[in-house]
Amino acid sequence: MKKILLTSIILFIVFTNSSFPSNGKQSSYTIIEIITPAKIIYDDGIYRTKFNAFYIVDAKGNKVISSGEVFDTAAKVKLPEGFYRIYYYSSNDNLLEKEIEISKGNSLSIVLE
């Protein structure tokens, strides 16, 4: 019984400490649904929505996340607080950009046109 209790305490301590970054502060992330321009296409007997590709760079110009074309639901990404630029393709296949600021929160939806 003592071994089970000791093992439980050790696992609790390990999992609790591993959820914090090395500087001791917990990072806050926001889940973002990015709705890019979409097309309705016919695929295997059904009509589906195909959302365009995009990629996100941080304030320093480093690519953080990229997403190819996705079907049926818009892509969702998780980003920490900060300033970002989203590069995406419009309906005419032109590369466009939009600046966004992510603040502390649970979720956000961005509609790109």
JSON list of C-alpha atoms in Angstrom, two decimals:
[
{"chain": "A", "resi": 1, "resn": "MET", "atom": "CA", "xyz": [0.00, 0.00, 0.00]},
{"chain": "A", "resi": 2, "resn": "LYS", "atom": "CA", "xyz": [2.88, 2.36, 0.81]},
{"chain": "A", "resi": 3, "resn": "LYS", "atom": "CA", "xyz": [4.46, 1.68, -2.60]},
{"chain": "A", "resi": 4, "resn": "ILE", "atom": "CA", "xyz": [1.23, 2.62, -4.41]},
{"chain": "A", "resi": 5, "resn": "LEU", "atom": "CA", "xyz": [0.88, 5.83, -2.41]},
{"chain": "A", "resi": 6, "resn": "LEU", "atom": "CA", "xyz": [4.53, 6.76, -2.96]},
{"chain": "A", "resi": 7, "resn": "THR", "atom": "CA", "xyz": [4.28, 6.04, -6.70]},
{"chain": "A", "resi": 8, "resn": "SER", "atom": "CA", "xyz": [1.12, 8.16, -6.95]},
{"chain": "A", "resi": 9, "resn": "ILE", "atom": "CA", "xyz": [2.79, 11.10, -5.22]},
{"chain": "A", "resi": 10, "resn": "ILE", "atom": "CA", "xyz": [5.87, 10.90, -7.44]},
{"chain": "A", "resi": 11, "resn": "LEU", "atom": "CA", "xyz": [3.79, 10.76, -10.62]},
{"chain": "A", "resi": 12, "resn": "PHE", "atom": "CA", "xyz": [1.70, 13.70, -9.45]},
{"chain": "A", "resi": 13, "resn": "ILE", "atom": "CA", "xyz": [4.83, 15.80, -8.81]},
{"chain": "A", "resi": 14, "resn": "VAL", "atom": "CA", "xyz": [6.41, 14.87, -12.16]},
{"chain": "A", "resi": 15, "resn": "PHE", "atom": "CA", "xyz": [3.30, 15.67, -14.20]},
{"chain": "A", "resi": 16, "resn": "THR", "atom": "CA", "xyz": [2.63, 18.90, -12.32]},
{"chain": "A", "resi": 17, "resn": "ASN", "atom": "CA", "xyz": [6.15, 20.23, -12.83]},
{"chain": "A", "resi": 18, "resn": "SER", "atom": "CA", "xyz": [6.37, 19.24, -16.49]},
{"chain": "A", "resi": 19, "resn": "SER", "atom": "CA", "xyz": [3.42, 21.46, -17.42]},
{"chain": "A", "resi": 20, "resn": "PHE", "atom": "CA", "xyz": [5.42, 24.63, -16.67]},
{"chain": "A", "resi": 21, "resn": "PRO", "atom": "CA", "xyz": [8.18, 26.06, -18.86]},
{"chain": "A", "resi": 22, "resn": "SER", "atom": "CA", "xyz": [11.69, 26.30, -17.46]},
{"chain": "A", "resi": 23, "resn": "ASN", "atom": "CA", "xyz": [11.28, 29.93, -16.29]},
{"chain": "A", "resi": 24, "resn": "GLY", "atom": "CA", "xyz": [8.41, 28.97, -13.96]},
{"chain": "A", "resi": 25, "resn": "LYS", "atom": "CA", "xyz": [5.71, 30.90, -15.80]},
{"chain": "A", "resi": 26, "resn": "GLN", "atom": "CA", "xyz": [2.82, 29.13, -17.40]},
{"chain": "A", "resi": 27, "resn": "SER", "atom": "CA", "xyz": [2.35, 30.11, -21.06]},
{"chain": "A", "resi": 28, "resn": "SER", "atom": "CA", "xyz": [-1.08, 31.22, -22.14]},
{"chain": "A", "resi": 29, "resn": "TYR", "atom": "CA", "xyz": [-2.29, 29.99, -25.49]},
{"chain": "A", "resi": 30, "resn": "THR", "atom": "CA", "xyz": [-5.30, 30.91, -27.58]},
{"chain": "A", "resi": 31, "resn": "ILE", "atom": "CA", "xyz": [-7.06, 28.51, -29.94]},
{"chain": "A", "resi": 32, "resn": "ILE", "atom": "CA", "xyz": [-7.74, 30.27, -33.23]},
{"chain": "A", "resi": 33, "resn": "GLU", "atom": "CA", "xyz": [-10.08, 29.14, -35.98]},
{"chain": "A", "resi": 34, "resn": "ILE", "atom": "CA", "xyz": [-8.80, 30.60, -39.26]},
{"chain": "A", "resi": 35, "resn": "ILE", "atom": "CA", "xyz": [-11.50, 30.76, -41.92]},
{"chain": "A", "resi": 36, "resn": "THR", "atom": "CA", "xyz": [-9.82, 31.33, -45.29]},
{"chain": "A", "resi": 37, "resn": "PRO", "atom": "CA", "xyz": [-11.66, 31.87, -48.59]},
{"chain": "A", "resi": 38, "resn": "ALA", "atom": "CA", "xyz": [-13.32, 28.62, -49.62]},
{"chain": "A", "resi": 39, "resn": "LYS", "atom": "CA", "xyz": [-14.66, 26.88, -52.70]},
{"chain": "A", "resi": 40, "resn": "ILE", "atom": "CA", "xyz": [-17.42, 24.32, -52.99]},
{"chain": "A", "resi": 41, "resn": "ILE", "atom": "CA", "xyz": [-16.20, 21.28, -54.92]},
{"chain": "A", "resi": 42, "resn": "TYR", "atom": "CA", "xyz": [-17.78, 18.00, -55.94]},
{"chain": "A", "resi": 43, "resn": "ASP", "atom": "CA", "xyz": [-15.86, 15.07, -54.45]},
{"chain": "A", "resi": 44, "resn": "ASP", "atom": "CA", "xyz": [-16.91, 11.40, -54.66]},
{"chain": "A", "resi": 45, "resn": "GLY", "atom": "CA", "xyz": [-20.63, 12.02, -54.86]},
{"chain": "A", "resi": 46, "resn": "ILE", "atom": "CA", "xyz": [-20.91, 14.87, -52.34]},
{"chain": "A", "resi": 47, "resn": "TYR", "atom": "CA", "xyz": [-20.29, 18.60, -52.32]},
{"chain": "A", "resi": 48, "resn": "ARG", "atom": "CA", "xyz": [-17.53, 19.64, -49.95]},
{"chain": "A", "resi": 49, "resn": "THR", "atom": "CA", "xyz": [-16.07, 22.95, -48.81]},
{"chain": "A", "resi": 50, "resn": "LYS", "atom": "CA", "xyz": [-12.35, 23.34, -49.48]},
{"chain": "A", "resi": 51, "resn": "PHE", "atom": "CA", "xyz": [-10.60, 26.08, -47.48]},
{"chain": "A", "resi": 52, "resn": "ASN", "atom": "CA", "xyz": [-7.46, 27.70, -48.92]},
{"chain": "A", "resi": 53, "resn": "ALA", "atom": "CA", "xyz": [-3.96, 27.25, -47.54]},
{"chain": "A", "resi": 54, "resn": "PHE", "atom": "CA", "xyz": [-2.26, 29.73, -45.19]},
{"chain": "A", "resi": 55, "resn": "TYR", "atom": "CA", "xyz": [0.83, 30.20, -43.07]},
{"chain": "A", "resi": 56, "resn": "ILE", "atom": "CA", "xyz": [1.60, 32.31, -40.00]},
{"chain": "A", "resi": 57, "resn": "VAL", "atom": "CA", "xyz": [4.83, 34.16, -39.16]},
{"chain": "A", "resi": 58, "resn": "ASP", "atom": "CA", "xyz": [5.75, 35.79, -35.85]},
{"chain": "A", "resi": 59, "resn": "ALA", "atom": "CA", "xyz": [6.92, 39.38, -35.27]},
{"chain": "A", "resi": 60, "resn": "LYS", "atom": "CA", "xyz": [10.51, 38.39, -36.15]},
{"chain": "A", "resi": 61, "resn": "GLY", "atom": "CA", "xyz": [9.47, 36.89, -39.50]},
{"chain": "A", "resi": 62, "resn": "ASN", "atom": "CA", "xyz": [9.89, 33.25, -38.49]},
{"chain": "A", "resi": 63, "resn": "LYS", "atom": "CA", "xyz": [7.31, 30.84, -39.86]},
{"chain": "A", "resi": 64, "resn": "VAL", "atom": "CA", "xyz": [5.33, 29.45, -36.94]},
{"chain": "A", "resi": 65, "resn": "ILE", "atom": "CA", "xyz": [2.59, 27.33, -38.52]},
{"chain": "A", "resi": 66, "resn": "SER", "atom": "CA", "xyz": [1.49, 26.45, -42.03]},
{"chain": "A", "resi": 67, "resn": "SER", "atom": "CA", "xyz": [-1.64, 24.71, -43.21]},
{"chain": "A", "resi": 68, "resn": "GLY", "atom": "CA", "xyz": [-2.46, 23.27, -46.59]},
{"chain": "A", "resi": 69, "resn": "GLU", "atom": "CA", "xyz": [-5.93, 23.19, -48.07]},
{"chain": "A", "resi": 70, "resn": "VAL", "atom": "CA", "xyz": [-8.42, 21.57, -45.72]},
{"chain": "A", "resi": 71, "resn": "PHE", "atom": "CA", "xyz": [-11.88, 20.15, -46.34]},
{"chain": "A", "resi": 72, "resn": "ASP", "atom": "CA", "xyz": [-15.22, 20.70, -44.57]},
{"chain": "A", "resi": 73, "resn": "THR", "atom": "CA", "xyz": [-14.06, 22.64, -41.48]},
{"chain": "A", "resi": 74, "resn": "ALA", "atom": "CA", "xyz": [-11.67, 25.55, -41.16]},
{"chain": "A", "resi": 75, "resn": "ALA", "atom": "CA", "xyz": [-8.25, 24.94, -39.63]},
{"chain": "A", "resi": 76, "resn": "LYS", "atom": "CA", "xyz": [-7.68, 25.56, -35.93]},
{"chain": "A", "resi": 77, "resn": "VAL", "atom": "CA", "xyz": [-4.29, 26.47, -34.50]},
{"chain": "A", "resi": 78, "resn": "LYS", "atom": "CA", "xyz": [-2.91, 27.16, -31.03]},
{"chain": "A", "resi": 79, "resn": "LEU", "atom": "CA", "xyz": [-0.69, 30.22, -30.59]},
{"chain": "A", "resi": 80, "resn": "PRO", "atom": "CA", "xyz": [0.83, 32.01, -27.60]},
{"chain": "A", "resi": 81, "resn": "GLU", "atom": "CA", "xyz": [0.25, 35.71, -27.01]},
{"chain": "A", "resi": 82, "resn": "GLY", "atom": "CA", "xyz": [1.96, 38.05, -29.47]},
{"chain": "A", "resi": 83, "resn": "PHE", "atom": "CA", "xyz": [1.85, 39.74, -32.86]},
{"chain": "A", "resi": 84, "resn": "TYR", "atom": "CA", "xyz": [1.59, 37.65, -36.02]},
{"chain": "A", "resi": 85, "resn": "ARG", "atom": "CA", "xyz": [1.01, 37.94, -39.76]},
{"chain": "A", "resi": 86, "resn": "ILE", "atom": "CA", "xyz": [-1.19, 35.49, -41.64]},
{"chain": "A", "resi": 87, "resn": "TYR", "atom": "CA", "xyz": [-0.41, 34.93, -45.31]},
{"chain": "A", "resi": 88, "resn": "TYR", "atom": "CA", "xyz": [-3.22, 33.29, -47.27]},
{"chain": "A", "resi": 89, "resn": "TYR", "atom": "CA", "xyz": [-4.52, 32.84, -50.78]},
{"chain": "A", "resi": 90, "resn": "SER", "atom": "CA", "xyz": [-7.61, 34.77, -51.87]},
{"chain": "A", "resi": 91, "resn": "SER", "atom": "CA", "xyz": [-10.36, 33.44, -54.14]},
{"chain": "A", "resi": 92, "resn": "ASN", "atom": "CA", "xyz": [-8.34, 34.72, -57.16]},
{"chain": "A", "resi": 93, "resn": "ASP", "atom": "CA", "xyz": [-5.20, 32.86, -55.94]},
{"chain": "A", "resi": 94, "resn": "ASN", "atom": "CA", "xyz": [-3.45, 36.10, -54.90]},
{"chain": "A", "resi": 95, "resn": "LEU", "atom": "CA", "xyz": [-1.23, 35.95, -51.82]},
{"chain": "A", "resi": 96, "resn": "LEU", "atom": "CA", "xyz": [-2.61, 38.34, -49.18]},
{"chain": "A", "resi": 97, "resn": "GLU", "atom": "CA", "xyz": [-1.57, 39.11, -45.62]},
{"chain": "A", "resi": 98, "resn": "LYS", "atom": "CA", "xyz": [-3.27, 40.22, -42.42]},
{"chain": "A", "resi": 99, "resn": "GLU", "atom": "CA", "xyz": [-1.73, 41.34, -39.14]},
{"chain": "A", "resi": 100, "resn": "ILE", "atom": "CA", "xyz": [-3.23, 39.97, -35.94]},
{"chain": "A", "resi": 101, "resn": "GLU", "atom": "CA", "xyz": [-2.58, 40.39, -32.24]},
{"chain": "A", "resi": 102, "resn": "ILE", "atom": "CA", "xyz": [-3.22, 37.40, -30.02]},
{"chain": "A", "resi": 103, "resn": "SER", "atom": "CA", "xyz": [-4.09, 38.24, -26.44]},
{"chain": "A", "resi": 104, "resn": "LYS", "atom": "CA", "xyz": [-4.82, 35.97, -23.52]},
{"chain": "A", "resi": 105, "resn": "GLY", "atom": "CA", "xyz": [-8.03, 34.06, -24.11]},
{"chain": "A", "resi": 106, "resn": "ASN", "atom": "CA", "xyz": [-9.68, 30.75, -24.79]},
{"chain": "A", "resi": 107, "resn": "SER", "atom": "CA", "xyz": [-10.63, 30.96, -28.46]},
{"chain": "A", "resi": 108, "resn": "LEU", "atom": "CA", "xyz": [-10.81, 33.33, -31.40]},
{"chain": "A", "resi": 109, "resn": "SER", "atom": "CA", "xyz": [-12.23, 33.12, -34.90]},
{"chain": "A", "resi": 110, "resn": "ILE", "atom": "CA", "xyz": [-10.60, 35.04, -37.78]},
{"chain": "A", "resi": 111, "resn": "VAL", "atom": "CA", "xyz": [-12.42, 35.36, -41.09]},
{"chain": "A", "resi": 112, "resn": "LEU", "atom": "CA", "xyz": [-10.14, 36.18, -44.03]},
{"chain": "A", "resi": 113, "resn": "GLU", "atom": "CA", "xyz": [-11.62, 37.47, -47.26]}
]
